[in-house]
XYZ file of C-alpha atoms in Angstrom:
719
model
C 8.153 27.680 9.221
C 9.566 31.060 10.255
C 7.753 34.327 10.823
C 8.276 35.210 7.166
C 5.796 32.496 6.186
C 2.856 34.248 7.805
C 3.565 37.614 6.281
C 3.760 36.301 2.739
C -0.026 36.579 2.474
C 0.506 40.331 2.505
C 3.864 40.270 0.751
C 2.573 38.251 -2.164
C 1.285 41.625 -3.247
C 4.844 42.719 -4.106
C 4.552 41.668 -7.725
C 1.005 43.040 -7.877
C 2.349 46.257 -6.358
C 4.660 46.543 -9.346
C 1.616 46.129 -11.568
C -0.327 48.803 -9.683
C 2.676 51.126 -9.776
C 2.996 50.711 -13.534
C -0.733 51.240 -14.009
C -0.804 54.376 -11.876
C 2.119 55.804 -13.821
C 0.612 54.958 -17.197
C -2.947 55.921 -16.363
C -2.046 59.316 -14.997
C -0.494 60.148 -18.381
C -3.528 59.261 -20.464
C -5.577 61.980 -22.065
C -8.971 61.326 -23.517
C -10.526 62.859 -26.562
C -14.145 63.995 -26.406
C -15.907 65.465 -29.446
C -13.921 68.707 -29.780
C -11.241 68.937 -27.065
C -8.934 66.952 -24.810
C -9.649 66.649 -21.105
C -6.805 65.572 -18.811
C -8.022 63.673 -15.788
C -6.472 63.420 -12.377
C -4.784 60.146 -11.350
C -7.425 57.486 -11.243
C -7.957 57.016 -7.490
C -9.084 60.578 -6.927
C -11.046 60.562 -10.153
C -13.047 57.478 -9.211
C -13.773 58.924 -5.781
C -15.290 61.866 -7.661
C -17.231 59.464 -9.856
C -18.644 57.745 -6.798
C -19.727 61.121 -5.483
C -21.380 61.739 -8.853
C -19.297 64.853 -9.438
C -18.063 63.531 -12.768
C -21.104 61.580 -13.888
C -21.428 63.756 -16.991
C -18.128 62.472 -18.371
C -18.974 58.875 -17.515
C -22.289 59.137 -19.389
C -20.559 60.914 -22.266
C -17.906 58.209 -22.383
C -20.474 55.418 -22.441
C -22.526 57.136 -25.169
C -19.377 57.848 -27.146
C -18.006 54.318 -26.937
C -21.370 52.641 -27.545
C -22.245 54.372 -30.790
C -18.750 54.628 -32.209
C -18.315 50.921 -31.407
C -21.348 50.108 -33.531
C -20.121 52.309 -36.353
C -16.639 50.837 -36.245
C -17.897 47.249 -36.281
C -20.223 47.990 -39.199
C -17.369 49.562 -41.156
C -15.058 46.624 -40.550
C -17.739 44.112 -41.611
C -19.351 45.849 -44.562
C -16.367 47.344 -46.375
C -13.804 45.258 -48.230
C -10.622 44.926 -46.197
C -8.413 47.271 -48.217
C -11.128 49.905 -48.456
C -11.769 49.702 -44.700
C -8.084 50.088 -43.965
C -7.818 53.161 -46.113
C -10.811 54.829 -44.464
C -10.013 54.119 -40.786
C -8.876 57.182 -38.876
C -6.331 55.372 -36.730
C -5.680 58.372 -34.478
C -9.366 58.510 -33.689
C -9.593 54.760 -33.078
C -6.521 54.911 -30.810
C -8.163 57.708 -28.839
C -11.349 55.682 -28.368
C -9.284 52.665 -27.347
C -7.470 54.724 -24.719
C -10.805 55.927 -23.408
C -11.892 52.313 -23.008
C -8.567 51.489 -21.361
C -8.930 54.301 -18.861
C -12.435 53.268 -17.909
C -11.224 49.673 -17.467
C -13.071 48.249 -20.483
C -10.013 46.153 -21.262
C -11.580 43.661 -23.662
C -13.283 46.420 -25.619
C -10.064 48.466 -25.679
C -8.229 45.572 -27.300
C -10.774 45.429 -30.101
C -9.895 49.021 -31.029
C -6.146 48.436 -30.804
C -6.572 45.345 -33.007
C -8.208 47.529 -35.659
C -5.279 49.972 -35.581
C -2.751 47.119 -35.717
C -4.591 45.650 -38.694
C -4.486 48.988 -40.525
C -0.976 50.119 -39.507
C 1.036 47.180 -38.152
C 4.230 49.256 -38.169
C 3.036 51.490 -35.295
C 4.431 50.765 -31.828
C 1.741 52.473 -29.735
C -1.206 50.104 -30.368
C 0.922 47.106 -29.397
C 1.957 48.862 -26.204
C -1.615 49.876 -25.336
C -2.846 46.369 -26.036
C -0.147 45.117 -23.664
C -1.504 47.443 -20.967
C -4.979 45.949 -21.459
C -3.583 42.431 -21.277
C -1.551 43.098 -18.157
C -4.704 44.321 -16.406
C -6.383 41.084 -17.459
C -3.403 39.195 -15.975
C -2.417 37.857 -19.391
C 1.250 38.424 -18.635
C 2.593 36.231 -21.445
C 0.530 38.168 -23.988
C 1.587 41.505 -22.474
C 5.246 40.454 -22.655
C 4.852 39.574 -26.343
C 3.041 42.823 -27.212
C 5.606 44.983 -25.401
C 8.349 43.194 -27.331
C 6.527 43.958 -30.591
C 6.220 47.611 -29.551
C 9.929 47.811 -28.687
C 10.899 46.184 -31.993
C 9.194 49.123 -33.685
C 10.473 51.769 -31.263
C 13.187 50.788 -28.734
C 12.917 54.089 -26.842
C 9.495 53.671 -25.187
C 10.294 53.788 -21.480
C 6.778 52.696 -20.477
C 7.077 49.590 -22.655
C 10.166 48.473 -20.715
C 8.239 49.199 -17.520
C 5.196 47.219 -18.686
C 7.231 44.285 -19.985
C 9.224 44.188 -16.771
C 6.052 43.970 -14.704
C 4.681 41.225 -16.974
C 7.903 39.267 -16.602
C 7.828 39.664 -12.826
C 4.412 38.031 -12.821
C 5.553 35.004 -14.839
C 8.669 34.473 -12.750
C 11.241 35.881 -15.199
C 12.828 38.005 -12.497
C 16.228 38.536 -14.133
C 14.630 39.533 -17.452
C 12.292 41.874 -15.573
C 15.231 43.463 -13.773
C 17.001 43.939 -17.120
C 13.922 45.773 -18.452
C 13.791 48.095 -15.442
C 17.527 48.802 -15.777
C 17.109 49.529 -19.519
C 14.205 51.855 -18.783
C 16.315 53.698 -16.211
C 19.076 54.144 -18.793
C 16.542 56.123 -20.820
C 14.977 57.887 -17.813
C 17.297 57.715 -14.801
C 15.013 59.774 -12.526
C 11.981 57.524 -12.989
C 10.961 56.617 -9.431
C 8.397 54.016 -10.525
C 11.019 52.065 -12.482
C 13.421 52.306 -9.553
C 10.746 50.987 -7.212
C 9.988 48.117 -9.575
C 13.695 47.335 -9.675
C 13.511 46.977 -5.903
C 10.515 44.654 -6.214
C 12.456 42.513 -8.711
C 15.297 42.220 -6.215
C 12.805 41.159 -3.519
C 11.534 38.382 -5.781
C 15.145 37.320 -6.399
C 15.669 37.289 -2.595
C 18.360 39.964 -2.881
C 17.006 41.986 0.003
C 19.954 44.317 0.512
C 19.879 45.380 -3.162
C 16.104 45.796 -2.845
C 16.460 48.114 0.145
C 19.044 50.178 -1.741
C 16.709 50.470 -4.739
C 13.798 51.584 -2.561
C 16.046 54.094 -0.780
C 17.130 55.411 -4.185
C 13.480 55.696 -5.269
C 12.725 57.791 -2.172
C 15.104 60.461 -3.491
C 13.333 60.590 -6.864
C 9.764 61.350 -5.808
C 7.719 63.448 -3.442
C 5.200 60.608 -3.064
C 7.304 58.703 -0.545
C 4.604 56.905 1.466
C 4.101 53.850 -0.795
C 7.864 53.410 -1.212
C 8.332 53.273 2.554
C 5.809 50.421 2.540
C 7.715 48.605 -0.229
C 10.941 48.998 1.722
C 9.162 47.789 4.853
C 8.163 44.638 2.975
C 11.746 43.996 1.904
C 12.824 44.483 5.520
C 10.250 41.917 6.626
C 11.497 39.440 4.045
C 15.023 40.022 5.338
C 13.760 39.294 8.859
C 14.188 42.851 10.164
C 10.792 43.615 11.731
C 12.203 46.619 13.631
C 13.274 48.383 10.411
C 10.005 47.363 8.757
C 7.957 48.889 11.565
C 10.044 52.073 11.373
C 9.319 52.391 7.627
C 5.586 51.902 8.155
C 5.633 54.604 10.854
C 7.312 56.969 8.368
C 4.635 56.187 5.790
C 1.850 56.868 8.286
C 3.521 60.119 9.338
C 3.130 61.258 5.718
C -0.427 59.943 5.302
C -2.346 59.011 8.421
C -5.350 57.983 6.310
C -3.590 55.146 4.439
C -5.624 52.055 5.338
C -3.137 49.678 3.707
C -0.345 51.036 5.893
C -2.417 50.333 9.019
C -3.184 46.840 7.721
C 0.503 46.194 7.076
C 1.463 47.482 10.507
C -1.213 45.202 11.946
C 0.436 42.271 10.196
C 3.872 43.221 11.582
C 2.448 43.524 15.080
C 0.805 40.144 14.657
C 4.201 38.663 13.750
C 5.616 40.213 16.915
C 2.722 38.596 18.833
C 1.423 42.040 19.781
C -2.125 40.901 19.036
C -3.936 43.707 20.858
C -2.217 46.452 18.838
C -2.637 44.387 15.663
C -6.403 44.355 16.254
C -6.316 48.130 16.827
C -4.586 48.625 13.459
C -7.123 46.449 11.658
C -9.879 48.432 13.410
C -8.439 51.675 12.036
C -8.015 50.243 8.531
C -11.652 49.114 8.532
C -12.761 52.513 9.802
C -10.992 54.169 6.868
C -12.086 51.863 4.041
C -15.317 50.369 5.352
C -16.120 46.694 4.873
C -13.219 44.773 3.319
C -12.956 41.009 3.505
C -9.192 40.568 3.973
C -9.157 43.012 6.904
C -11.987 41.173 8.651
C -10.255 37.825 8.126
C -6.900 38.940 9.509
C -8.499 40.780 12.421
C -10.395 37.573 13.142
C -7.098 35.669 13.301
C -5.593 38.215 15.709
C -8.723 38.041 17.861
C -8.498 34.263 17.866
C -4.931 34.486 19.192
C -6.324 36.621 22.034
C -8.933 33.905 22.753
C -11.669 36.317 21.652
C -13.569 33.550 19.878
C -16.799 35.542 19.711
C -15.005 38.475 18.077
C -13.258 36.181 15.596
C -16.561 34.509 14.738
C -18.243 37.881 14.157
C -15.443 38.861 11.759
C -15.878 35.678 9.717
C -19.654 36.186 9.748
C -19.081 39.695 8.361
C -16.997 38.312 5.484
C -19.579 35.664 4.605
C -22.259 38.376 4.641
C -20.156 40.303 2.099
C -19.325 37.258 -0.022
C -20.967 33.928 0.741
C -18.409 32.109 -1.439
C -15.368 33.476 0.393
C -13.322 30.312 0.912
C -10.934 31.806 3.476
C -13.704 32.982 5.810
C -15.751 29.812 5.365
C -12.744 27.598 6.119
C -11.686 29.594 9.172
C -15.233 29.770 10.502
C -15.555 26.021 10.021
C -12.455 25.429 12.158
C -13.742 27.831 14.794
C -17.158 26.161 14.856
C -15.454 22.788 15.348
C -13.555 24.240 18.287
C -16.698 25.511 20.010
C -18.661 22.329 19.262
C -20.976 23.640 16.521
C -20.447 20.535 14.387
C -23.418 20.988 12.059
C -22.480 24.600 11.330
C -18.879 23.545 10.720
C -19.982 20.832 8.285
C -22.050 23.393 6.365
C -19.040 25.706 6.065
C -16.683 22.993 4.819
C -19.359 21.673 2.449
C -19.634 25.174 0.967
C -15.844 25.408 0.609
C -15.871 22.083 -1.266
C -18.733 23.320 -3.463
C -16.642 26.347 -4.471
C -13.317 24.463 -4.595
C -13.989 20.748 -5.185
C -10.278 19.915 -4.881
C -9.792 21.608 -1.495
C -8.294 18.606 0.287
C -8.049 20.273 3.692
C -11.764 21.046 3.666
C -12.510 17.463 2.625
C -10.381 16.107 5.478
C -11.987 18.400 8.045
C -15.430 17.425 6.790
C -14.409 13.807 7.295
C -13.511 14.551 10.920
C -16.900 16.214 11.449
C -18.810 13.372 9.769
C -17.018 10.864 11.961
C -17.893 12.886 15.070
C -21.609 13.162 14.237
C -21.934 9.490 13.280
C -21.858 9.671 9.474
C -19.104 7.051 9.274
C -19.735 6.104 5.657
C -19.333 9.745 4.554
C -16.276 10.118 6.776
C -14.615 7.045 5.245
C -15.289 8.427 1.744
C -13.627 11.738 2.667
C -10.630 10.091 4.351
C -10.203 7.698 1.407
C -10.085 10.629 -1.021
C -7.361 12.223 1.086
C -5.338 9.003 1.446
C -5.486 8.459 -2.325
C -4.066 11.959 -2.779
C -1.568 11.785 0.114
C -0.617 8.116 0.653
C 2.038 9.061 3.257
C -0.342 11.037 5.490
C -0.357 8.967 8.674
C -3.129 10.969 10.365
C -5.471 10.107 7.504
C -5.054 6.376 8.137
C -5.648 6.838 11.867
C -8.830 8.832 11.197
C -10.157 6.271 8.722
C -9.266 3.444 11.113
C -11.421 5.035 13.812
C -14.368 5.493 11.399
C -14.073 1.868 10.248
C -13.904 0.642 13.851
C -17.147 2.461 14.623
C -18.719 0.727 11.607
C -17.549 -2.589 13.114
C -15.013 -3.158 10.326
C -12.326 -4.379 12.734
C -10.105 -5.893 10.049
C -10.076 -2.715 7.946
C -9.562 -0.568 11.038
C -6.587 -2.656 12.172
C -4.984 -2.497 8.717
C -5.357 1.314 8.553
C -4.073 1.774 12.099
C -0.970 -0.324 11.411
C -0.294 1.555 8.168
C -0.540 4.889 9.983
C 1.724 3.641 12.771
C 4.438 2.524 10.323
C 4.287 5.817 8.418
C 4.367 7.892 11.583
C 7.508 6.216 12.908
C 9.232 6.105 9.542
C 8.923 9.837 9.029
C 11.041 12.268 10.960
C 9.245 14.876 12.998
C 9.106 18.108 11.079
C 9.834 21.293 12.934
C 6.646 23.323 13.127
C 6.426 27.082 13.503
C 4.486 28.461 16.442
C 1.885 30.363 14.439
C -1.543 28.855 13.905
C -2.022 30.152 10.362
C -1.090 29.286 6.814
C -1.297 30.943 3.424
C -4.234 30.015 1.223
C -1.780 28.673 -1.370
C -0.074 26.443 1.215
C -1.530 23.019 0.373
C 0.327 20.928 2.975
C -2.318 18.504 4.251
C -0.596 18.432 7.647
C -1.831 21.982 8.191
C -5.487 20.997 7.799
C -6.381 22.567 11.159
C -4.739 25.972 10.607
C -6.570 29.219 9.987
C -5.952 30.813 6.593
C -4.458 34.305 6.477
C -6.134 36.492 3.876
C -4.221 37.900 0.937
C -5.549 41.371 0.026
C -4.860 40.665 -3.649
C -7.167 37.629 -3.530
C -9.900 39.397 -1.613
C -10.214 42.640 -3.575
C -11.993 41.278 -6.628
C -14.316 44.110 -7.544
C -15.281 44.854 -11.133
C -15.975 48.421 -12.206
C -19.109 47.649 -14.201
C -21.721 44.938 -13.800
C -20.915 43.143 -17.020
C -18.693 40.177 -17.675
C -17.028 41.958 -20.580
C -15.641 44.882 -18.596
C -13.138 45.435 -15.850
C -10.918 42.657 -14.543
C -12.672 39.818 -16.314
C -9.970 37.380 -15.231
C -11.541 37.508 -11.754
C -14.917 36.360 -13.060
C -14.832 32.613 -12.513
C -15.571 31.042 -15.862
C -16.490 27.410 -16.356
C -13.556 25.730 -18.074
C -15.213 24.116 -21.058
C -14.807 24.149 -24.832
C -16.323 26.915 -26.874
C -19.305 25.349 -28.669
C -19.632 24.311 -32.301
C -20.676 26.733 -35.005
C -24.115 25.732 -36.229
C -26.269 27.035 -39.089
C -29.151 29.172 -37.863
C -31.478 31.928 -38.929
C -30.839 33.687 -35.621
C -27.615 35.389 -34.608
C -26.410 35.272 -31.016
C -26.069 38.749 -29.548
C -22.554 39.097 -28.209
C -21.327 42.320 -26.681
C -17.816 41.607 -27.915
C -17.239 39.900 -31.239
C -20.069 38.707 -33.449
C -21.425 35.932 -35.580
C -19.190 34.202 -38.066
C -19.322 35.522 -41.602
C -18.663 32.918 -44.281
C -18.834 33.344 -48.043
C -19.576 29.635 -48.187
C -22.704 30.031 -46.039
C -23.712 33.137 -48.012
C -23.457 31.055 -51.175
C -25.747 28.405 -49.633
C -28.303 31.041 -48.629
C -28.430 32.500 -52.145
C -28.236 29.217 -54.065
C -31.106 27.602 -52.190
C -33.220 30.762 -51.988
C -33.705 30.402 -48.244
C -36.510 32.532 -46.751
C -34.229 34.178 -44.176
C -30.614 35.224 -43.825
C -28.448 32.309 -42.697
C -25.741 32.625 -40.054
C -23.136 30.457 -38.403
C -23.415 30.924 -34.648
C -22.137 29.332 -31.471
C -25.235 30.225 -29.449
C -28.677 30.853 -30.889
C -30.988 33.282 -29.187
C -34.170 31.990 -27.599
C -37.046 32.205 -30.065
C -40.129 34.234 -29.342
C -43.550 32.619 -29.417
C -44.235 34.255 -32.772
C -40.987 33.008 -34.304
C -41.756 29.449 -33.190
C -45.251 29.750 -34.700
C -43.793 30.957 -38.023
C -41.484 27.947 -38.253
C -44.283 25.499 -37.474
C -46.430 27.152 -40.143
C -43.577 26.813 -42.637
C -43.224 23.119 -41.768
C -46.998 22.646 -42.096
C -46.987 24.239 -45.555
C -44.184 21.935 -46.658
C -45.968 18.860 -45.259
C -49.115 19.719 -47.238
C -47.225 19.194 -50.500
C -47.346 15.410 -50.495
C -44.757 13.581 -52.513
C -42.467 16.507 -53.287
C -38.744 15.813 -53.362
C -37.367 19.297 -54.044
C -33.928 19.371 -52.442
C -34.109 23.146 -51.857
C -37.282 22.725 -49.836
C -35.831 19.769 -47.947
C -32.930 21.947 -46.810
C -35.263 24.830 -45.893
C -37.508 22.498 -43.882
C -34.471 20.983 -42.140
C -33.528 24.495 -41.030
C -37.091 25.032 -39.778
C -36.945 21.803 -37.797
C -33.553 22.715 -36.351
C -34.878 26.155 -35.359
C -37.581 24.517 -33.217
C -35.049 21.944 -31.919
C -36.570 18.935 -33.673
C -33.134 17.661 -34.615
C -34.263 14.132 -35.509
C -36.683 15.454 -38.163
C -34.002 17.822 -39.476
C -31.605 14.878 -39.725
C -34.177 12.867 -41.704
C -34.699 15.709 -44.203
C -30.951 16.136 -44.653
C -30.513 12.410 -45.302
C -33.326 12.631 -47.862
C -31.427 15.510 -49.490
C -28.285 13.366 -49.779
C -30.271 10.710 -51.664
C -30.944 13.387 -54.312
C -27.616 15.248 -54.331
C -24.409 13.886 -52.831
C -22.266 16.889 -53.751
C -23.434 19.636 -51.372
C -20.781 20.061 -48.615
C -23.010 22.251 -46.450
C -25.517 19.414 -46.025
C -22.832 17.068 -44.684
C -21.750 19.814 -42.285
C -25.380 20.278 -41.193
C -25.877 16.507 -40.750
C -22.825 16.355 -38.507
C -24.235 19.136 -36.319
C -27.564 17.350 -35.976
C -25.680 14.232 -34.866
C -23.794 16.262 -32.262
C -27.146 17.582 -31.010
C -28.428 14.008 -30.781
C -25.306 13.073 -28.796
C -25.884 15.937 -26.343
C -29.527 14.927 -25.892
C -28.354 11.575 -24.501
C -26.898 13.349 -21.463
C -23.631 13.012 -19.565
C -24.100 9.593 -17.968
C -22.271 6.387 -18.892
C -25.403 4.680 -20.141
C -25.593 4.398 -23.955
C -21.819 4.965 -24.067
C -21.361 2.805 -27.179
C -24.233 4.541 -28.969
C -22.874 7.980 -28.089
C -19.419 7.063 -29.374
C -20.921 5.715 -32.619
C -22.904 8.940 -33.115
C -19.776 11.075 -32.782
C -17.833 8.855 -35.187
C -20.651 9.185 -37.715
C -20.441 12.965 -37.265
C -16.702 12.767 -38.039
C -17.473 10.892 -41.267
C -19.782 13.721 -42.341
C -17.230 16.409 -41.473
C -14.683 14.611 -43.637
C -17.136 14.450 -46.547
C -17.714 18.194 -46.185
C -13.957 18.878 -46.106
C -13.363 16.898 -49.295
C -15.967 18.971 -51.118
C -15.140 22.320 -49.428
C -11.483 22.164 -48.276
C -11.413 25.877 -47.368
C -14.386 25.832 -44.964
C -12.622 26.656 -41.679
C -15.641 26.130 -39.426
C -15.939 22.495 -40.435
C -12.384 21.783 -39.245
C -13.122 23.674 -36.026
C -16.282 21.678 -35.312
C -14.547 18.415 -36.172
C -11.780 19.282 -33.706
C -14.376 19.822 -30.968
C -15.836 16.377 -31.610
C -12.370 14.821 -31.509
C -11.827 16.409 -28.099
C -15.102 14.810 -26.954
C -13.618 11.484 -28.087
C -10.344 12.365 -26.293
C -8.434 12.239 -29.590
C -6.428 15.300 -28.548
C -3.536 15.073 -31.018
C -5.836 14.965 -34.059
C -8.013 17.697 -32.524
C -4.982 19.989 -32.344
C -4.255 19.242 -36.022
C -7.820 20.220 -36.970
C -7.823 23.399 -34.859
C -4.535 24.357 -36.510
C -6.049 23.783 -39.956
C -9.041 25.960 -39.030
C -6.694 28.729 -37.874
C -4.641 28.461 -41.054
C -7.818 29.135 -43.027
C -9.253 31.697 -40.571
C -6.431 33.259 -38.492
C -8.827 35.302 -36.328
C -11.077 32.422 -35.266
C -11.021 33.148 -31.541
C -12.914 30.002 -30.527
C -10.310 27.823 -32.237
C -7.508 29.505 -30.289
C -9.457 29.040 -27.063
C -10.236 25.378 -27.642
C -6.768 24.538 -28.943
C -5.380 26.242 -25.849
C -7.533 24.078 -23.581
C -6.549 20.976 -25.551
C -2.868 21.814 -25.100
C -3.518 22.137 -21.363
C -5.342 18.785 -21.345
C -2.138 17.275 -22.769
C 0.059 19.038 -20.163
C 1.419 21.612 -22.622
C 0.553 24.589 -20.456
C 2.860 27.126 -22.135
C 1.367 26.490 -25.585
C -2.093 26.472 -24.047
C -1.682 29.796 -22.272
C -0.279 31.342 -25.467
C -3.386 30.252 -27.410
C -5.729 31.413 -24.650
C -4.031 34.805 -24.752
C -4.795 35.044 -28.478
C -8.400 34.037 -27.802
C -8.737 36.754 -25.166
C -7.147 39.266 -27.502
C -9.854 38.426 -30.038
C -12.730 38.899 -27.605
C -13.291 35.704 -25.584
C -13.078 37.325 -22.164
C -13.303 34.042 -20.211
C -9.864 33.091 -21.554
C -8.296 35.439 -19.019
C -9.828 33.636 -16.069
C -8.531 30.321 -17.442
C -5.060 31.844 -17.966
C -5.091 33.108 -14.400
C -6.116 29.766 -12.940
C -3.611 27.668 -14.881
C -0.828 30.202 -14.330
C -1.490 29.980 -10.573
C -1.388 26.182 -10.806
C 2.051 26.405 -12.450
C 3.265 28.522 -9.564
């Protein structure tokens, strides 16, 4: 591996730099409407510094008040008014203004809800599609951003920013030639646009056309007074071309313009590290940390430079500082684990690698290193388990066989040890020696098991994961690690789940049930019921007690009401019994079959995740499917039944039929976000990642914020 390999941790930011450049350009143009006048804000970096100093807290509070109460009003309008009436009464200019406010303050998911309203009312407008694309690109939904920009340009082919945005989205999904074409088209409309010219240079870098990239960056320097960042971009292209002298010269020019640019010092530190000037590299990282305070990637890379200088104590203190900032930081934990192994702190090293594996269960290098540690401290059984996992994943990894052979020998398994040793010996001599680079680091994304003992160089883009507000629905929600699991079934309940984005399902069918059976409370379909208060639980038990006192009654209305009471207090078996009693009286109520199926699913979940009772659990789910089908025959337009049935089919691993049912649900209810999310996951389960990511994008667009984290993770896996 050449010197370029090491610097890619920093250079990976090139595509993200294009994103930042687009966002800076777009954001600085936004104006935000408050009650009676427009206020133009400064470009966002300076503005947020002011916010942190509480100089602009009035506007932040005003914004939050404004968005909060207009959000409520808007949602009420869209729910309570008939669709055509709502469309006619929506002030789309006002809604667009609120959406832009949300976009500026990084409430991307909320912003999309406003743009969706405008698109629903006036689908011929280009601007809401473009603004929704900006929200998506900040959520790293690049496929969705590409599609929305295309829709905007279909309606108005002269929006320069849309070409810019689409180009950046295409850069991030590897469509470099298409991205370049967008930047060129944008420059045809605005030839003096320095941001587009810079992005053109970044596209050339990704296409490995370094000379064209340098020309583009040089051209961009003539189009702007803000030259510092462009010198850094050109320095990166020089590094990729192998010209560290020119790269260093460009960084010096950038620092001459702005001696307080921490990123420029960090980049110069990286160049000096490549030149093996470790002392000056450490000095640059020192200065960067002095300017920006505690930042994980700077500590990690300074730790690596210190390690090269044999300053093991200094390197260890840097990794300790990162773990103090973020205990789940995989890079720092991994590097500290290697360092602890080197100094003989085996127990501490095992703890670090165990934590890495807890955060990233498929981190093979951590598993292998833990195996080495376990073998050293006498846990041979655990070591053999770790080495076996690695050998199963990498059957040609000779060192793995040698390590397992030694662990088996110490457990007195001479036959197994001899077999592993011979296998390793054959592999080692069959494989040609690979030329290794002299550096002792690797990128985090470099998964070569042969580099198990290398320190990881930090990527600033991976480390700077800070969300503007402390809520999972705001900011860069794609960086909030979400558990990858299906959205739950819709179940009948008296209690609505309180979502910040989106709401409970509204169904005329369920409304009909509520009115027909004269239920004592309003009935909802929800994916998550709120926890009942002590008083609410008492009320349901009293209702059940009153029903029990009427011995011998067989009123089907009261059976259904009592079943809902039982379900509310989580006595699903009793609810199931009442619903079966109902069916003996009336076999033509589709809602009851739907309700029975949900009680069966609850019974299935109560049996737990183990393999015991596997046949019973499978039978329960198949019985639930029978009830869904009965409901569908009687109510063929009830979308939520098809959705729930699809979820159960996924549980049974019947993925093809699940996709059919999700599709049917979406045909009946095109905005059913959970169906898009779950169909997207099901596509991914069947190795159809493109279709899956497209569906997840639609789910995110409709308010399921966790879709963006899943998109990000599976997009990275594709890369």
